[in-house]
């Protein structure tokens, strides 16, 4: 891909930190086209709205996707590009910002958290609900605080060595976050994991909640992802035709089964038989609750017992976004059933509770 690079040297003589911004698109940089729909534009137009950026004590490099997109267009290939850019420039910067649309930000954050193994520097995703050119836009505070967090260190060590989402004055663990609001500035929630930092007059970090890394272990890029997965969301009166059509999808390897409450599903014989037949063919089922808060507990109700018996794996308190990308990651790295089950049953990088 032919990226565009922009250097924004700091005008402050006290500059010690550096950050790499990867700009993929999203509302933050959108304008209205002739038919009044929002379309992404290049980073120069964002810069025009941020003349003060060079007064931060941070040297900034921006690498822009050649064609910034609405995040609905992003996919496994986009995540590979972003992860590759971070890996290739890892030693040159104190921290990294990914600017993209909010719609699929939680998927990107989750995917990056698995792909960037042993990450010891911050990767902060942010964007905006209103374009930066709008007078009430949230773009400016989101971007400026994200940059400050990305370069923050304590005793020479990054304060937040993980992939996170910064939005509306809160820093959240990326693979614990879901977009739950499309028309308010507080677009994201992390129902099952505490906020990593609150931003007010000062930035208050929740240090015990932030990942701690073993010093001296180098970063590793693992970009093997298998997209042959699906989300099967159950609902009352779901039909056998629908379930079977999904489970018979050619090449399908993994299913995020979105169940009710604490992991419950109907016990109709046809439903269990269809799932069992798919399990026998080697399709992996990962049970995730449709509820944002709380977790899957197999056996709590008899309606989840059968799922456990046929080999469905509990995703406990994982989000759908983290589960889909985790399935892609685990299935992309191994075909061994025991290893797959092991990886899915526990956290890889803080995306679910350890049980
Ligand atoms: N549709 C936009 C996107 O995800 C929404 C946003 O940026 O907030 O690219």
Short mmCIF file of C-alpha atoms and ligand atoms in Angstrom, two decimals:
data_model
loop_
_atom_site.label_atom_id
_atom_site.label_comp_id
_atom_site.label_asym_id
_atom_site.label_seq_id
_atom_site.Cartn_x
_atom_site.Cartn_y
_atom_site.Cartn_z
CA UNK A 1 0.00 0.00 0.00
CA UNK A 2 1.24 3.50 -0.80
CA UNK A 3 0.94 5.43 2.45
CA UNK A 4 1.23 9.21 2.82
CA UNK A 5 3.50 10.47 5.57
CA UNK A 6 3.31 13.88 7.25
CA UNK A 7 5.82 15.07 9.85
CA UNK A 8 4.63 17.55 12.49
CA UNK A 9 7.73 18.62 14.40
CA UNK A 10 7.05 20.13 17.81
CA UNK A 11 7.71 23.82 18.19
CA UNK A 12 8.55 23.33 21.87
CA UNK A 13 12.25 23.20 22.79
CA UNK A 14 11.36 20.72 25.55
CA UNK A 15 10.13 18.00 23.21
CA UNK A 16 11.21 14.58 24.38
CA UNK A 17 8.45 12.31 23.20
CA UNK A 18 7.33 11.04 19.83
CA UNK A 19 4.15 9.49 18.58
CA UNK A 20 3.08 7.80 15.35
CA UNK A 21 -0.50 8.45 14.26
CA UNK A 22 -1.95 5.96 11.79
CA UNK A 23 -4.93 7.52 10.05
CA UNK A 24 -7.37 5.06 8.52
CA UNK A 25 -10.43 7.32 8.20
CA UNK A 26 -13.71 7.73 10.11
CA UNK A 27 -16.01 10.61 10.97
CA UNK A 28 -13.17 12.58 12.55
CA UNK A 29 -11.94 13.46 9.06
CA UNK A 30 -15.20 13.41 7.10
CA UNK A 31 -16.95 16.11 5.11
CA UNK A 32 -20.38 16.16 3.46
CA UNK A 33 -20.47 15.15 -0.18
CA UNK A 34 -22.89 16.56 -2.78
CA UNK A 35 -25.76 14.36 -1.54
CA UNK A 36 -25.11 15.35 2.11
CA UNK A 37 -23.61 11.97 3.13
CA UNK A 38 -20.38 11.97 5.16
CA UNK A 39 -17.26 10.78 3.30
CA UNK A 40 -13.65 10.57 4.59
CA UNK A 41 -10.99 13.05 3.44
CA UNK A 42 -7.22 13.17 3.76
CA UNK A 43 -5.32 14.07 6.91
CA UNK A 44 -4.28 17.53 5.70
CA UNK A 45 -7.85 18.65 6.13
CA UNK A 46 -7.77 17.44 9.74
CA UNK A 47 -4.52 19.31 10.32
CA UNK A 48 -6.05 22.56 9.13
CA UNK A 49 -8.44 22.30 12.08
CA UNK A 50 -5.64 21.60 14.54
CA UNK A 51 -3.07 24.36 14.16
CA UNK A 52 -2.04 23.92 17.83
CA UNK A 53 -0.84 20.35 17.34
CA UNK A 54 2.78 21.46 17.00
CA UNK A 55 2.67 23.18 20.39
CA UNK A 56 2.39 19.82 22.17
CA UNK A 57 5.74 18.67 23.49
CA UNK A 58 5.52 15.69 21.18
CA UNK A 59 7.03 15.12 17.75
CA UNK A 60 4.27 13.65 15.61
CA UNK A 61 4.44 11.58 12.47
CA UNK A 62 1.23 10.78 10.62
CA UNK A 63 0.99 7.84 8.27
CA UNK A 64 -2.24 8.01 6.35
CA UNK A 65 -3.97 5.24 4.45
CA UNK A 66 -3.96 6.30 0.77
CA UNK A 67 -7.75 6.13 0.75
CA UNK A 68 -9.18 6.79 4.21
CA UNK A 69 -12.41 4.86 4.72
CA UNK A 70 -15.56 4.69 6.77
CA UNK A 71 -14.70 1.97 9.29
CA UNK A 72 -17.53 -0.20 7.94
CA UNK A 73 -15.12 -0.91 5.07
CA UNK A 74 -12.32 -2.12 7.33
CA UNK A 75 -11.41 -5.79 7.47
CA UNK A 76 -8.70 -8.30 8.37
CA UNK A 77 -6.44 -6.76 5.74
CA UNK A 78 -6.81 -3.28 7.32
CA UNK A 79 -5.87 -4.71 10.74
CA UNK A 80 -2.82 -6.37 9.21
CA UNK A 81 -1.76 -3.05 7.64
CA UNK A 82 -2.12 -1.22 10.96
CA UNK A 83 -0.38 -3.92 13.00
CA UNK A 84 2.42 -4.07 10.41
CA UNK A 85 2.95 -0.29 10.55
CA UNK A 86 3.16 -0.34 14.35
CA UNK A 87 5.58 -3.27 14.28
CA UNK A 88 7.80 -1.75 11.57
CA UNK A 89 8.07 1.59 13.44
CA UNK A 90 8.02 0.17 16.95
CA UNK A 91 11.48 1.31 18.07
CA UNK A 92 11.13 4.83 16.66
CA UNK A 93 8.17 6.06 18.74
CA UNK A 94 7.07 6.20 22.37
CA UNK A 95 3.48 5.43 21.52
CA UNK A 96 0.98 4.90 18.72
CA UNK A 97 -2.43 6.34 17.85
CA UNK A 98 -4.85 4.70 15.47
CA UNK A 99 -7.43 7.13 14.10
CA UNK A 100 -10.41 5.38 12.58
CA UNK A 101 -14.18 5.35 12.60
CA UNK A 102 -16.00 4.32 15.74
CA UNK A 103 -18.28 1.75 14.08
CA UNK A 104 -15.68 -1.03 14.01
CA UNK A 105 -13.14 0.45 16.42
CA UNK A 106 -13.74 -2.24 19.07
CA UNK A 107 -13.06 -4.96 16.47
CA UNK A 108 -9.81 -3.30 15.36
CA UNK A 109 -8.70 -2.79 18.97
CA UNK A 110 -9.43 -6.42 19.83
CA UNK A 111 -7.65 -7.75 16.74
CA UNK A 112 -4.57 -5.58 17.38
CA UNK A 113 -4.43 -6.72 21.00
CA UNK A 114 -3.91 -10.32 19.85
CA UNK A 115 -1.66 -9.51 16.87
CA UNK A 116 0.84 -7.34 18.76
CA UNK A 117 2.24 -9.90 21.16
CA UNK A 118 4.24 -8.63 24.18
CA UNK A 119 3.29 -5.04 23.44
CA UNK A 120 5.10 -2.74 25.87
CA UNK A 121 4.03 0.64 24.43
CA UNK A 122 0.58 2.25 24.24
CA UNK A 123 -1.57 1.79 21.14
CA UNK A 124 -4.51 4.18 21.59
CA UNK A 125 -7.44 4.10 19.19
CA UNK A 126 -9.61 7.15 18.92
CA UNK A 127 -11.88 9.03 16.54
CA UNK A 128 -14.93 11.23 16.85
CA UNK A 129 -18.71 11.30 16.67
CA UNK A 130 -18.66 14.62 14.81
CA UNK A 131 -16.20 15.68 12.08
CA UNK A 132 -13.32 17.81 13.33
CA UNK A 133 -14.60 20.72 11.23
CA UNK A 134 -17.86 20.84 13.25
CA UNK A 135 -17.75 23.48 15.94
CA UNK A 136 -19.06 21.08 18.64
CA UNK A 137 -16.84 18.21 17.53
CA UNK A 138 -15.37 15.81 20.07
CA UNK A 139 -12.43 15.20 17.72
CA UNK A 140 -10.02 17.73 19.19
CA UNK A 141 -10.21 16.66 22.89
CA UNK A 142 -10.20 12.99 21.90
CA UNK A 143 -7.10 13.29 19.75
CA UNK A 144 -5.11 15.60 22.05
CA UNK A 145 -5.66 13.50 25.19
CA UNK A 146 -5.00 10.29 23.26
CA UNK A 147 -1.61 11.70 22.23
CA UNK A 148 -0.81 12.68 25.83
CA UNK A 149 -1.70 9.20 27.08
CA UNK A 150 0.27 7.49 24.32
CA UNK A 151 3.53 9.15 25.35
CA UNK A 152 3.06 9.09 29.13
CA UNK A 153 5.78 7.28 31.07
CA UNK A 154 6.61 6.48 34.67
CA UNK A 155 10.28 5.80 35.45
CA UNK A 156 10.93 5.51 31.73
CA UNK A 157 8.23 2.86 31.23
CA UNK A 158 4.96 3.45 29.33
CA UNK A 159 2.05 3.85 31.73
CA UNK A 160 -0.41 1.99 29.49
CA UNK A 161 1.38 -0.77 27.58
CA UNK A 162 -1.75 -2.07 25.92
CA UNK A 163 -4.21 -1.54 23.08
CA UNK A 164 -6.91 0.78 24.35
CA UNK A 165 -9.71 3.06 23.18
CA UNK A 166 -9.74 6.68 24.31
CA UNK A 167 -13.10 8.40 23.95
CA UNK A 168 -15.08 11.06 25.78
CA UNK A 169 -12.57 11.52 28.60
CA UNK A 170 -12.18 7.81 29.37
CA UNK A 171 -9.53 5.28 28.51
CA UNK A 172 -10.87 1.74 28.12
CA UNK A 173 -9.18 -1.58 27.41
CA UNK A 174 -9.72 -2.10 23.67
CA UNK A 175 -10.67 -5.76 23.79
CA UNK A 176 -13.19 -5.12 26.59
CA UNK A 177 -15.01 -2.34 24.79
CA UNK A 178 -18.14 -2.17 22.63
CA UNK A 179 -19.67 0.72 20.74
CA UNK A 180 -23.11 1.04 22.29
CA UNK A 181 -24.21 4.57 21.34
CA UNK A 182 -24.23 6.16 17.90
CA UNK A 183 -25.53 9.61 18.74
CA UNK A 184 -23.86 10.53 22.01
CA UNK A 185 -20.27 11.46 22.64
CA UNK A 186 -19.85 8.58 25.12
CA UNK A 187 -20.05 6.01 22.34
CA UNK A 188 -18.16 3.23 24.12
CA UNK A 189 -18.59 1.12 27.24
CA UNK A 190 -16.53 -1.54 28.91
CA UNK A 191 -19.17 -3.21 31.06
CA UNK A 192 -17.05 -6.05 32.39
CA UNK A 193 -13.74 -4.31 33.00
CA UNK A 194 -12.84 -1.12 34.85
CA UNK A 195 -11.93 2.14 33.14
CA UNK A 196 -8.14 2.43 32.71
CA UNK A 197 -8.03 6.21 33.09
CA UNK A 198 -10.36 9.17 33.62
CA UNK A 199 -9.36 12.45 32.05
CA UNK A 200 -10.26 15.71 33.75
CA UNK A 201 -7.97 18.52 34.75
CA UNK A 202 -5.45 15.76 35.25
CA UNK A 203 -5.26 12.21 33.97
CA UNK A 204 -6.08 9.65 36.70
CA UNK A 205 -4.81 6.22 35.79
CA UNK A 206 -6.30 3.11 37.36
CA UNK A 207 -2.89 1.47 37.68
CA UNK A 208 -4.03 -1.90 39.15
CA UNK A 209 -6.34 -2.39 36.12
CA UNK A 210 -3.60 -1.79 33.53
CA UNK A 211 -1.66 -4.71 32.06
CA UNK A 212 1.81 -5.21 33.46
CA UNK A 213 4.45 -6.50 31.03
CA UNK A 214 7.56 -8.51 31.75
CA UNK A 215 10.47 -6.18 31.01
CA UNK A 216 12.81 -7.15 28.21
CA UNK A 217 10.41 -9.36 26.23
CA UNK A 218 10.39 -8.10 22.63
CA UNK A 219 7.26 -7.39 20.62
CA UNK A 220 6.17 -10.02 18.10
CA UNK A 221 3.85 -9.50 15.16
CA UNK A 222 1.43 -12.34 14.62
CA UNK A 223 -0.85 -11.52 11.75
CA UNK A 224 -2.30 -14.92 11.02
CA UNK A 225 -6.07 -14.48 11.09
CA UNK A 226 -8.68 -16.78 9.61
CA UNK A 227 -11.89 -14.91 8.68
CA UNK A 228 -13.98 -18.07 8.29
CA UNK A 229 -16.13 -17.35 11.32
CA UNK A 230 -19.68 -16.21 11.90
CA UNK A 231 -21.85 -14.68 14.64
CA UNK A 232 -25.00 -16.72 15.22
CA UNK A 233 -27.33 -14.63 17.35
CA UNK A 234 -30.21 -16.68 18.65
CA UNK A 235 -33.70 -15.30 19.09
CA UNK A 236 -37.06 -16.79 20.08
CA UNK A 237 -38.40 -18.99 17.26
CA UNK A 238 -35.16 -19.12 15.28
CA UNK A 239 -35.73 -21.78 12.62
CA UNK A 240 -33.79 -24.91 11.76
CA UNK A 241 -33.47 -23.71 8.16
CA UNK A 242 -31.63 -20.59 9.26
CA UNK A 243 -29.35 -22.38 11.74
CA UNK A 244 -28.50 -25.15 9.29
CA UNK A 245 -27.89 -22.73 6.42
CA UNK A 246 -25.38 -20.85 8.56
CA UNK A 247 -23.68 -23.98 9.90
CA UNK A 248 -23.39 -25.44 6.40
CA UNK A 249 -21.50 -22.39 5.12
CA UNK A 250 -18.58 -23.64 3.04
CA UNK A 251 -15.25 -23.30 4.86
CA UNK A 252 -16.83 -22.27 8.17
CA UNK A 253 -14.50 -22.95 11.10
CA UNK A 254 -15.80 -21.01 14.07
CA UNK A 255 -19.09 -19.69 15.43
CA UNK A 256 -19.61 -17.02 18.04
CA UNK A 257 -22.89 -18.22 19.50
CA UNK A 258 -24.67 -15.19 20.96
CA UNK A 259 -26.93 -16.61 23.61
CA UNK A 260 -29.29 -15.16 26.20
CA UNK A 261 -28.36 -14.03 29.71
CA UNK A 262 -25.74 -16.22 31.31
CA UNK A 263 -25.27 -18.36 28.21
CA UNK A 264 -28.69 -19.91 27.72
CA UNK A 265 -30.13 -21.28 24.49
CA UNK A 266 -33.21 -23.26 23.49
CA UNK A 267 -33.06 -26.98 24.10
CA UNK A 268 -35.19 -28.01 21.09
CA UNK A 269 -33.78 -31.36 19.94
CA UNK A 270 -33.20 -30.06 16.36
CA UNK A 271 -31.16 -27.12 17.69
CA UNK A 272 -28.87 -29.23 19.85
CA UNK A 273 -28.54 -31.86 17.09
CA UNK A 274 -27.56 -29.24 14.50
CA UNK A 275 -24.91 -27.79 16.79
CA UNK A 276 -23.67 -31.22 17.76
CA UNK A 277 -23.33 -32.29 14.10
CA UNK A 278 -21.34 -29.12 13.39
CA UNK A 279 -19.12 -29.74 16.45
CA UNK A 280 -18.43 -33.24 15.17
CA UNK A 281 -17.33 -31.75 11.82
CA UNK A 282 -14.76 -29.70 13.77
CA UNK A 283 -16.59 -26.35 13.87
CA UNK A 284 -15.72 -24.46 17.05
CA UNK A 285 -18.53 -22.80 19.05
CA UNK A 286 -17.75 -19.93 21.39
CA UNK A 287 -20.60 -18.97 23.73
CA UNK A 288 -20.97 -15.21 24.28
CA UNK A 289 -23.87 -13.51 26.02
CA UNK A 290 -26.12 -11.03 24.25
CA UNK A 291 -26.01 -9.03 27.51
CA UNK A 292 -23.26 -6.44 27.69
CA UNK A 293 -22.65 -6.98 31.38
CA UNK A 294 -22.23 -10.27 33.25
CA UNK A 295 -20.98 -13.56 31.93
CA UNK A 296 -21.71 -16.95 30.46
CA UNK A 297 -21.82 -19.63 33.15
CA UNK A 298 -22.36 -23.07 31.67
CA UNK A 299 -24.64 -25.13 33.86
CA UNK A 300 -26.10 -22.25 35.84
CA UNK A 301 -29.37 -22.99 34.09
CA UNK A 302 -30.25 -26.31 32.52
CA UNK A 303 -30.59 -24.41 29.21
CA UNK A 304 -26.82 -24.05 28.96
CA UNK A 305 -25.91 -27.51 30.25
CA UNK A 306 -26.50 -29.23 26.92
CA UNK A 307 -24.27 -26.71 25.13
CA UNK A 308 -21.47 -27.60 27.51
CA UNK A 309 -22.05 -31.32 26.98
CA UNK A 310 -21.76 -31.10 23.18
CA UNK A 311 -18.49 -29.14 23.38
CA UNK A 312 -19.46 -25.46 23.12
CA UNK A 313 -16.73 -23.36 24.77
CA UNK A 314 -17.72 -20.68 27.27
CA UNK A 315 -16.47 -17.18 26.42
CA UNK A 316 -17.38 -16.11 29.97
CA UNK A 317 -17.43 -12.27 30.04
CA UNK A 318 -15.85 -11.64 26.61
CA UNK A 319 -17.43 -9.11 24.20
CA UNK A 320 -18.68 -10.24 20.80
CA UNK A 321 -16.02 -8.07 19.12
CA UNK A 322 -13.22 -9.64 21.15
CA UNK A 323 -14.67 -13.12 20.60
CA UNK A 324 -14.96 -12.83 16.80
CA UNK A 325 -11.41 -11.54 16.41
CA UNK A 326 -10.07 -14.06 18.94
CA UNK A 327 -11.64 -16.92 16.96
CA UNK A 328 -10.04 -15.52 13.78
CA UNK A 329 -6.69 -15.27 15.55
CA UNK A 330 -6.72 -18.67 17.25
CA UNK A 331 -8.02 -20.47 14.13
CA UNK A 332 -5.44 -18.65 12.02
CA UNK A 333 -2.66 -19.96 14.20
CA UNK A 334 -3.57 -23.57 14.86
CA UNK A 335 -5.82 -26.36 13.69
CA UNK A 336 -5.25 -28.46 16.77
CA UNK A 337 -8.53 -28.84 18.66
CA UNK A 338 -6.97 -29.11 22.10
CA UNK A 339 -4.85 -25.98 21.60
CA UNK A 340 -7.85 -24.09 20.18
CA UNK A 341 -9.95 -25.03 23.23
CA UNK A 342 -7.14 -24.04 25.60
CA UNK A 343 -6.73 -20.60 24.02
CA UNK A 344 -10.45 -19.93 23.91
CA UNK A 345 -11.01 -21.03 27.50
CA UNK A 346 -8.77 -18.38 29.03
CA UNK A 347 -7.50 -14.87 28.34
CA UNK A 348 -4.78 -14.21 25.74
CA UNK A 349 -4.33 -10.56 26.70
CA UNK A 350 -6.91 -9.49 29.24
CA UNK A 351 -10.00 -9.89 27.03
CA UNK A 352 -11.87 -12.16 29.47
CA UNK A 353 -11.69 -13.08 33.11
CA UNK A 354 -9.29 -15.83 34.04
CA UNK A 355 -12.00 -17.94 35.70
N1 LIG B 1 -19.39 5.56 10.15
C1 LIG B 1 -18.28 6.13 10.86
C2 LIG B 1 -17.13 5.14 10.83
O1 LIG B 1 -17.12 4.22 11.59
C3 LIG B 1 -18.65 6.47 12.26
C4 LIG B 1 -17.56 7.15 13.06
O2 LIG B 1 -16.48 7.39 12.63
O3 LIG B 1 -17.83 7.44 14.23
O4 LIG B 1 -16.24 5.30 10.02
#
